[in-house]
Backbone as a printed PyTorch tensor [residue, N CA C, xyz], in Angstrom:
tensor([[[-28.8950, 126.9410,  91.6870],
         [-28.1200, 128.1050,  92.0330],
         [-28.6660, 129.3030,  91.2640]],

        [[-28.3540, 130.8890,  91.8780],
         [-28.9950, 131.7520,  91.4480],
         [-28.0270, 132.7630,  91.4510]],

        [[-27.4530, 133.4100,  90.4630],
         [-26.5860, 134.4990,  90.8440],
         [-26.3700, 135.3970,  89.9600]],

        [[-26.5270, 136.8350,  90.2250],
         [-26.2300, 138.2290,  89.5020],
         [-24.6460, 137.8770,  88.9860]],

        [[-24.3560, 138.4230,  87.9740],
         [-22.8510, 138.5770,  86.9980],
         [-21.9540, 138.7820,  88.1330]],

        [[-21.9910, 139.5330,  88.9460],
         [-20.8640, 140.1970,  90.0840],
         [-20.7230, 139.2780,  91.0950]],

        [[-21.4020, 138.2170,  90.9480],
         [-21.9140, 136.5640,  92.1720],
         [-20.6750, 135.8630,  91.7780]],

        [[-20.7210, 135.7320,  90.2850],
         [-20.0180, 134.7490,  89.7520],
         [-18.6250, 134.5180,  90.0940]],

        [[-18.0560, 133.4920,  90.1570],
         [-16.6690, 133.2200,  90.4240],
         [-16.4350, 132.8660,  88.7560]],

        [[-15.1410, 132.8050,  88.5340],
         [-14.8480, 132.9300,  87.2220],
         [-14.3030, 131.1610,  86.8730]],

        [[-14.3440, 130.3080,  87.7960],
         [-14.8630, 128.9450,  87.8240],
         [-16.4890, 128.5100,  87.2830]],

        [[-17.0450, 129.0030,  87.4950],
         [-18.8140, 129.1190,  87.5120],
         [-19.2880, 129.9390,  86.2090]],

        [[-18.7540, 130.9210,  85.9830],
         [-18.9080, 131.6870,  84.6010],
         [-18.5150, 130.8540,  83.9500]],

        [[-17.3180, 130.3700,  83.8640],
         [-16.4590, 129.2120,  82.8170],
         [-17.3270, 128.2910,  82.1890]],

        [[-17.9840, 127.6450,  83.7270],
         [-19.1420, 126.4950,  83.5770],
         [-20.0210, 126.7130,  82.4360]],

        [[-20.8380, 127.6410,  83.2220],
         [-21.8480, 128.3960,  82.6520],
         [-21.9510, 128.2760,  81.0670]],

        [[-20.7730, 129.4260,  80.8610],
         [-20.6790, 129.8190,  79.3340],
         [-20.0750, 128.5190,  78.2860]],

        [[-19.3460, 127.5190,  79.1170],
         [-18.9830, 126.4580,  78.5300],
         [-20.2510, 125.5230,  77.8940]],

        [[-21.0550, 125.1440,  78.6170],
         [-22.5060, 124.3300,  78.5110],
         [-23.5750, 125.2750,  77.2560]],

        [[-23.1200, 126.9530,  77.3460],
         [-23.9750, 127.3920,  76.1590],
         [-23.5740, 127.4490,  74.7840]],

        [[-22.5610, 127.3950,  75.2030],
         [-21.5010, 127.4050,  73.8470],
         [-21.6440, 126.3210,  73.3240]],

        [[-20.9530, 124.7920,  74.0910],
         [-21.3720, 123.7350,  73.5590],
         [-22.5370, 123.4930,  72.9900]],

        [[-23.8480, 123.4350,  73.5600],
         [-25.1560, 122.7500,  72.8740],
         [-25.2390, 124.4650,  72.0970]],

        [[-25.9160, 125.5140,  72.1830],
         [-25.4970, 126.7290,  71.0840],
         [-24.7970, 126.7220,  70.1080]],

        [[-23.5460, 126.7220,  70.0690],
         [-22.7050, 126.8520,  68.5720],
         [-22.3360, 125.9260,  68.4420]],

        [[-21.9090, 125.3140,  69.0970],
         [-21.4050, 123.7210,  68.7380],
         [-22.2970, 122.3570,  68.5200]],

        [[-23.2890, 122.1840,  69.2140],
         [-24.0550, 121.0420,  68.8680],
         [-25.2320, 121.7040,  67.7280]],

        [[-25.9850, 122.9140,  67.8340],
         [-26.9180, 123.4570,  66.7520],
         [-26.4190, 124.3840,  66.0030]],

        [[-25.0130, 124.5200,  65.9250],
         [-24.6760, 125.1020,  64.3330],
         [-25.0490, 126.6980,  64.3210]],

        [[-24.9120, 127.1030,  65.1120],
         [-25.4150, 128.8470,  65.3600],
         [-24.3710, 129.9730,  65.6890]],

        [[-23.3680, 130.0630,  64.6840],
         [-22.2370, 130.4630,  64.8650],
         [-23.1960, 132.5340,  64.5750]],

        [[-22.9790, 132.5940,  66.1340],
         [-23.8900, 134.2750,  66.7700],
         [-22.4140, 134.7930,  67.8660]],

        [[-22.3950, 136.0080,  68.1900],
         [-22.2130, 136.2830,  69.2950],
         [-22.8510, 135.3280,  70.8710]],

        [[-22.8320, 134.4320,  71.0340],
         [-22.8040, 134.1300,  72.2530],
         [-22.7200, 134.8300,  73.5530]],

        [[-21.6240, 135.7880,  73.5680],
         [-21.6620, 136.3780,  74.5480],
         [-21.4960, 138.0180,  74.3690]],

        [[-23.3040, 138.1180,  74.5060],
         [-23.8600, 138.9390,  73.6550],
         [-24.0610, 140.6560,  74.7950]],

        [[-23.1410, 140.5840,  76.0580],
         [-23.1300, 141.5380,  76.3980],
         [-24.3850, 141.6130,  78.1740]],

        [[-25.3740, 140.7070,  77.8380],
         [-26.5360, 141.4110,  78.4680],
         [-26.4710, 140.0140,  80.0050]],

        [[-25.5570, 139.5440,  79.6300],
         [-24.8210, 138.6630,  80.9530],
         [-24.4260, 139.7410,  82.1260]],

        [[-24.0210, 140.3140,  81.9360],
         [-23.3930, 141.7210,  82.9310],
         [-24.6360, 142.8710,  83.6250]],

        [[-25.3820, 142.7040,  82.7940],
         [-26.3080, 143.3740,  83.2690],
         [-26.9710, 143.5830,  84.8110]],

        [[-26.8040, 144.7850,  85.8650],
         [-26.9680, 144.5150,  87.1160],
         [-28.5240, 143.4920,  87.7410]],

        [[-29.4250, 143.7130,  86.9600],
         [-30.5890, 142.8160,  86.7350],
         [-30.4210, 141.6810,  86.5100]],

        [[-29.7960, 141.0920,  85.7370],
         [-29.6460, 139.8060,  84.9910],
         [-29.2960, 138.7960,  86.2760]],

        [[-30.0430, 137.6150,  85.4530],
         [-29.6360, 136.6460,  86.8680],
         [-29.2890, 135.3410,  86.2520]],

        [[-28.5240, 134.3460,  86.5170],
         [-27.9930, 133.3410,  86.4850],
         [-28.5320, 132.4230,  86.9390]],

        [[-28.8450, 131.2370,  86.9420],
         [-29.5770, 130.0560,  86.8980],
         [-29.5060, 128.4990,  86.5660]],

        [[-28.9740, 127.8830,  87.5970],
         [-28.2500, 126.9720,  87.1720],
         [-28.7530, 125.4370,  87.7700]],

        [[-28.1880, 124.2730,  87.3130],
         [-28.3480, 122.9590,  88.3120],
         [-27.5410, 122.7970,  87.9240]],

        [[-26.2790, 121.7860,  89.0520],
         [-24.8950, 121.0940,  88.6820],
         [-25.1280, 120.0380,  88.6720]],

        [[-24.4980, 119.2770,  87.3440],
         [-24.5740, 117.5030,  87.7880],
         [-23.1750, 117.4140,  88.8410]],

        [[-23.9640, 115.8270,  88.9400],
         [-22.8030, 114.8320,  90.1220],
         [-21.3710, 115.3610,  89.8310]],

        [[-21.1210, 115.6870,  88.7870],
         [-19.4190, 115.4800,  87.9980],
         [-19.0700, 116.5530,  88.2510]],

        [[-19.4530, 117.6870,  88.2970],
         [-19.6520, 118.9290,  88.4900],
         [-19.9330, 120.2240,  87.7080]],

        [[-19.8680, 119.4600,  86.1760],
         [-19.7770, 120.3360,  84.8150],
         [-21.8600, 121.2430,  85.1590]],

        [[-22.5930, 121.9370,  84.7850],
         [-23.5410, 122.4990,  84.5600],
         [-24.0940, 121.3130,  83.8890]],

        [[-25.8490, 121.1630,  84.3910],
         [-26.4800, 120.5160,  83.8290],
         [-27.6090, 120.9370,  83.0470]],

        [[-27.9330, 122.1520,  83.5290],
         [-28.7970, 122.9630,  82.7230],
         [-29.0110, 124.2370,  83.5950]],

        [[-29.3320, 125.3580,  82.3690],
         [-29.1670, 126.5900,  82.6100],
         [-29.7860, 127.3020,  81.4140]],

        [[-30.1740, 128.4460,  82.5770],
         [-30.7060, 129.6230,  81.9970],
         [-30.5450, 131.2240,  83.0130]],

        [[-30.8900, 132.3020,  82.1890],
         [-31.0270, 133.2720,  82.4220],
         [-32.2570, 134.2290,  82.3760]],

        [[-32.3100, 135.1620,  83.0670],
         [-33.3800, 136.4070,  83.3410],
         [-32.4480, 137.5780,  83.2100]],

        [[-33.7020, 138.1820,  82.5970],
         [-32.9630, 139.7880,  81.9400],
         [-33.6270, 140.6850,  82.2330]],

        [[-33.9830, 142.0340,  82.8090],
         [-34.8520, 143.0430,  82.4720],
         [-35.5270, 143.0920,  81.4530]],

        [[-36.6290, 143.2900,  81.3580],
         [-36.8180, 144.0620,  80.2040],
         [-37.6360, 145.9390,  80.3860]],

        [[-37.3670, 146.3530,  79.5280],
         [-37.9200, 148.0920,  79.3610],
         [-39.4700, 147.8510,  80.0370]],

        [[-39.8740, 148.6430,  80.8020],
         [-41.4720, 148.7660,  81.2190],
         [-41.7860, 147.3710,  82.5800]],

        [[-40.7070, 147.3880,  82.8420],
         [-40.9110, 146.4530,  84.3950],
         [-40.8590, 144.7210,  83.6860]],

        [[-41.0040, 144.1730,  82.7390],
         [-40.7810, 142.9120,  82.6790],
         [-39.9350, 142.0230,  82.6410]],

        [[-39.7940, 141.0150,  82.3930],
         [-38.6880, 140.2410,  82.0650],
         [-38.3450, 139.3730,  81.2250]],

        [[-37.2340, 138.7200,  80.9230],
         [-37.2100, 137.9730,  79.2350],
         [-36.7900, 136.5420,  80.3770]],

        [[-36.8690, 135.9420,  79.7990],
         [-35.7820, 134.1020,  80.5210],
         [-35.5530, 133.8720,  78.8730]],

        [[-34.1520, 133.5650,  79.0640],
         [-33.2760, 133.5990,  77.9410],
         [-32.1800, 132.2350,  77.9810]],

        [[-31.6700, 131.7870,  76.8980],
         [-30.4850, 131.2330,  76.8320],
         [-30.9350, 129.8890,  77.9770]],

        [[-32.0280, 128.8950,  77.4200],
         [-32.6490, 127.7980,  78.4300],
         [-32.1310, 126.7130,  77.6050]],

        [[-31.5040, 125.7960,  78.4610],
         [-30.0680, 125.1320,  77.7550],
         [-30.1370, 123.6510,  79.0520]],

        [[-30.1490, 122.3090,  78.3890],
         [-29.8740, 121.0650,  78.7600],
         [-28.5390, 120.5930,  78.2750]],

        [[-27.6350, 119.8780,  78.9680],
         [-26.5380, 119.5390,  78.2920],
         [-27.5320, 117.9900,  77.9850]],

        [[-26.5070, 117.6720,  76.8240],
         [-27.4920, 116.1540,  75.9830],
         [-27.4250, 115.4820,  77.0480]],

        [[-26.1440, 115.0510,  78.0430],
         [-26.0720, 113.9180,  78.7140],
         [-27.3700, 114.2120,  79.5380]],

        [[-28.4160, 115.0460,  80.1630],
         [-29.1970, 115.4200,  81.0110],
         [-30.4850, 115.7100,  80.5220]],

        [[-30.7690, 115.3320,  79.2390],
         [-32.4190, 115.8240,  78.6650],
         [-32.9760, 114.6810,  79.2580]],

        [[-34.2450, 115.1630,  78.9110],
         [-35.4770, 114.2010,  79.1430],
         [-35.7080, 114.0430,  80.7190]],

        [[-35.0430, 114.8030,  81.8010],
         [-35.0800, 114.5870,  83.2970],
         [-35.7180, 115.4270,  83.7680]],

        [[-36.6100, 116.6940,  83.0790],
         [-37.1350, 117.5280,  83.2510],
         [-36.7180, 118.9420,  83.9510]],

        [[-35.2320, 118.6510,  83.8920],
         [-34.2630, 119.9720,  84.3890],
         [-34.8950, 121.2760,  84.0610]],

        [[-35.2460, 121.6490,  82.6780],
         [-35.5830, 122.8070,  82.4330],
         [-36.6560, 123.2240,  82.8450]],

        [[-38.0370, 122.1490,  83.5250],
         [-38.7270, 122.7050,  83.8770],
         [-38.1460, 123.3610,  85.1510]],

        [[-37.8010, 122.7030,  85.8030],
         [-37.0800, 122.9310,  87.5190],
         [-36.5130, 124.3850,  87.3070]],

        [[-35.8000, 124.8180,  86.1300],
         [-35.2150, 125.9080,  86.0760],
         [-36.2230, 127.0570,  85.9750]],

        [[-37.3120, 126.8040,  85.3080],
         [-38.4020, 127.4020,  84.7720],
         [-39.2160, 127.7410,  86.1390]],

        [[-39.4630, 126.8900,  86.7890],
         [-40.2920, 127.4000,  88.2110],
         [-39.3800, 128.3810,  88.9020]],

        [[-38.1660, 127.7740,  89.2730],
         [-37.3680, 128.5620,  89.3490],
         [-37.1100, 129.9600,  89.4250]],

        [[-37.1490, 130.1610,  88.0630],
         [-36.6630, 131.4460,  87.8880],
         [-38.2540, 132.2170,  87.7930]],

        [[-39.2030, 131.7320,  87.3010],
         [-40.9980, 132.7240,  87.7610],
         [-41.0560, 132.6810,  89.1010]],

        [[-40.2620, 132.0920,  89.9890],
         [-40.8520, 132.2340,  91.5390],
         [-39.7280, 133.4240,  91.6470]],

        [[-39.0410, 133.0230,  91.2850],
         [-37.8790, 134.6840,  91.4970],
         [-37.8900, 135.8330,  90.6210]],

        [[-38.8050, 135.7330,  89.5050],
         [-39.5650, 136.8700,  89.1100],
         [-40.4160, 137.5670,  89.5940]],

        [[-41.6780, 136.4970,  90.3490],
         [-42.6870, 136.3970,  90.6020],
         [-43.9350, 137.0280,  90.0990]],

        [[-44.7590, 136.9730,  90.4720],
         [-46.0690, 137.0050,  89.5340],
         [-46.8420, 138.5300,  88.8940]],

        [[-46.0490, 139.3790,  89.5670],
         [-46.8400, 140.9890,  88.9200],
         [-45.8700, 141.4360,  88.0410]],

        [[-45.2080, 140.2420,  87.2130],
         [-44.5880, 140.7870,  86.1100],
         [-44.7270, 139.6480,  84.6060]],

        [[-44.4930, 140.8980,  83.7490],
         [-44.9260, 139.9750,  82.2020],
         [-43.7850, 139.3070,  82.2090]],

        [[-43.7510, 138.1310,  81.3650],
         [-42.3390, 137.5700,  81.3590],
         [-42.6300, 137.2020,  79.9640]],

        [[-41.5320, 137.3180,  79.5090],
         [-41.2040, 136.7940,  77.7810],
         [-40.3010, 136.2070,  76.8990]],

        [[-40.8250, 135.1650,  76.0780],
         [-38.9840, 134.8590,  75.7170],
         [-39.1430, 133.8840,  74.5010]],

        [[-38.4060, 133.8610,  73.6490],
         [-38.1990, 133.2550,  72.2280],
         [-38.1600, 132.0780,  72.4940]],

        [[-39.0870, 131.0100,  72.0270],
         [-39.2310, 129.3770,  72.2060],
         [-38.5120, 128.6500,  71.0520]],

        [[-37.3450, 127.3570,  70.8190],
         [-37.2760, 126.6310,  69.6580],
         [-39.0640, 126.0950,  69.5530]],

        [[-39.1630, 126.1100,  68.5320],
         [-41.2100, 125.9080,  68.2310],
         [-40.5840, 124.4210,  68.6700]],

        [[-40.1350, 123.2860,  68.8430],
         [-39.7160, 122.5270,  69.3690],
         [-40.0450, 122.2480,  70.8850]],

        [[-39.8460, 123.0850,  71.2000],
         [-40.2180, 122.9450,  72.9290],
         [-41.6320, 123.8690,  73.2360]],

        [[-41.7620, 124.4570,  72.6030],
         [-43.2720, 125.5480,  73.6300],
         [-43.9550, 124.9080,  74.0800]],

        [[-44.5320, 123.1830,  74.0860],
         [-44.9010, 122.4460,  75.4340],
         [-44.2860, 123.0380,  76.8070]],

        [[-43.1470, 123.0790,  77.2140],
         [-42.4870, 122.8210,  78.5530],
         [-43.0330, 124.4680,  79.0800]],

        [[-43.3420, 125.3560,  77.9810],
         [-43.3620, 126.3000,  78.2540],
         [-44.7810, 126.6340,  78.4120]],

        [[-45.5150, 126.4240,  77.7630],
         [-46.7800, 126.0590,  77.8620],
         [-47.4570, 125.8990,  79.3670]],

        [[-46.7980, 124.7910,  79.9910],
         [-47.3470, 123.9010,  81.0660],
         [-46.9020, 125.5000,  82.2230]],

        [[-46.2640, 126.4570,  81.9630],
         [-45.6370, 127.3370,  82.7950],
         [-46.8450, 129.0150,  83.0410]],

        [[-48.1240, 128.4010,  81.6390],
         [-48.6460, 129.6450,  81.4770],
         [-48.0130, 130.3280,  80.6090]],

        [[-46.9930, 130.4260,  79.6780],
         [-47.0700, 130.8690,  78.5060],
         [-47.5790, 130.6300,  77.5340]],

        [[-47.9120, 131.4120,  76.8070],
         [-48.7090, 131.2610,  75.3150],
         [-48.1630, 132.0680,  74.2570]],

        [[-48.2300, 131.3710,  72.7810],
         [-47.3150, 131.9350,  71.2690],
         [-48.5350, 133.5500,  71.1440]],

        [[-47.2270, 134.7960,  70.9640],
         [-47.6990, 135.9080,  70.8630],
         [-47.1610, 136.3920,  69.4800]],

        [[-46.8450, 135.7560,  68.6300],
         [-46.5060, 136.5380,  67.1580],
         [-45.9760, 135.1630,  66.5800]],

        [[-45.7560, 135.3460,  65.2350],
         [-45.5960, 134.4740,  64.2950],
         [-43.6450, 133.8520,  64.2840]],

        [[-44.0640, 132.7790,  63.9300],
         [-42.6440, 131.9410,  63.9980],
         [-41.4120, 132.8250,  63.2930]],

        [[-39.9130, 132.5810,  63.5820],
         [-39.1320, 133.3860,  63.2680],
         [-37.9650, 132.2880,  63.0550]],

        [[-37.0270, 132.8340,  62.2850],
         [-35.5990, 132.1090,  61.8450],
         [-34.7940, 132.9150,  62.8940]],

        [[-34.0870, 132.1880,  63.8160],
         [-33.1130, 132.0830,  64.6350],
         [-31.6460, 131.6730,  64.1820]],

        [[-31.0530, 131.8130,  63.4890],
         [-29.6040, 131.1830,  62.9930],
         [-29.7750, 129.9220,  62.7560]],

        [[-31.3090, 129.5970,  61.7880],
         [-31.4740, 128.3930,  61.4410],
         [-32.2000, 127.4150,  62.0550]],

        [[-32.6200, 128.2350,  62.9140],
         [-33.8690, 127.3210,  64.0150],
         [-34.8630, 128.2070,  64.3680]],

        [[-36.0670, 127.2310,  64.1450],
         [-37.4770, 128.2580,  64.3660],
         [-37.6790, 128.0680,  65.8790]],

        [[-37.9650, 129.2090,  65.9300],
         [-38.6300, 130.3960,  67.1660],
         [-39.9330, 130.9810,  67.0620]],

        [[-40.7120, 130.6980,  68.0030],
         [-41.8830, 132.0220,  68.6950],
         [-41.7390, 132.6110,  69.9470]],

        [[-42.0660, 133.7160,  69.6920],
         [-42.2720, 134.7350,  70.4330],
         [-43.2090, 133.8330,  71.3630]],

        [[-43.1690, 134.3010,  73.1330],
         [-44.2630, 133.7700,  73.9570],
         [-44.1710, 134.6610,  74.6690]],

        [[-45.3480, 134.9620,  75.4590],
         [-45.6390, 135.9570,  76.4130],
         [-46.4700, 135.0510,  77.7830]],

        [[-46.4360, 135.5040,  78.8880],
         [-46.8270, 135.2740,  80.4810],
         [-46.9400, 136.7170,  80.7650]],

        [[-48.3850, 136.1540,  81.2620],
         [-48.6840, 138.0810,  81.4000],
         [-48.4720, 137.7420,  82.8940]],

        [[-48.5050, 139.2860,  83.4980],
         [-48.1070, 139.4070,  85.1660],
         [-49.5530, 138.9570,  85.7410]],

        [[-49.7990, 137.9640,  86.7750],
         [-50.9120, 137.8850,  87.5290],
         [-51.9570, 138.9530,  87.9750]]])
């Protein structure tokens, strides 16, 4: 599923924000603003797969960014659903609905930049503390 903030039914937001919250502040200890404003954004897009049960199985988001690009943000497996390769699915996903004459960019747990890797991204600056979890910067330049 794919949907701008104004798409959302407030069943589906619920979802949504429920699944980031959980594995985010609750399973990795990252007590942040969560809902950090840039959800609303008329650009911003929503990104989702539902399991069988109906709760969100994994999810992410796309954001503008300044100078025509874009960020993919907030890329999230619920535990019961890792290892099935959801996030890649989300990941094609959301670059085919970017598509290719744009940079795309976005903060990796150094943990995963494989999945991201395999997508044509590559580490563009040095590792960073995230609320206790390391991050790099990655960049996908536009085709």
């Amino acid at each position: 599923m794919i949907a701008a903030f104004s798409s959302l039914g407030a069943a589906d937001l619920y979802r949504l924000l429920r699944l980031r919250c959980d594995v985010f502040v609750v399973e990795q200890h990252c007590a942040y603003p969560e809902i950090d404003g840039r959800d609303t954004e008329p650009g911003t897009r929503h990104l989702w797969l539902d399991a069988p049960d109906g709760t969100v199985a994994a999810y992410l988001r796309v954001l503008e960014e300044p100078g025509g690009g874009a960020r993919i943000g907030r890329v999230v497996t619920a535990a019961a659903h890792r290892g099935r390769g959801l996030a890649g699915r989300l990941l094609a996903d959301a670059l085919e609905h970017i598509g290719p004459g744009r940079e795309v960019v976005l903060d990796a747990q150094t943990g995963a930049t494989g999945v991201y890797e395999r997508f044509g991204f590559a580490t563009c600056g040095p590792a960073f503390d995230d609320e206790g979890i390391e991050h790099v910067p990655m960049r996908r330049p536009a085709a």
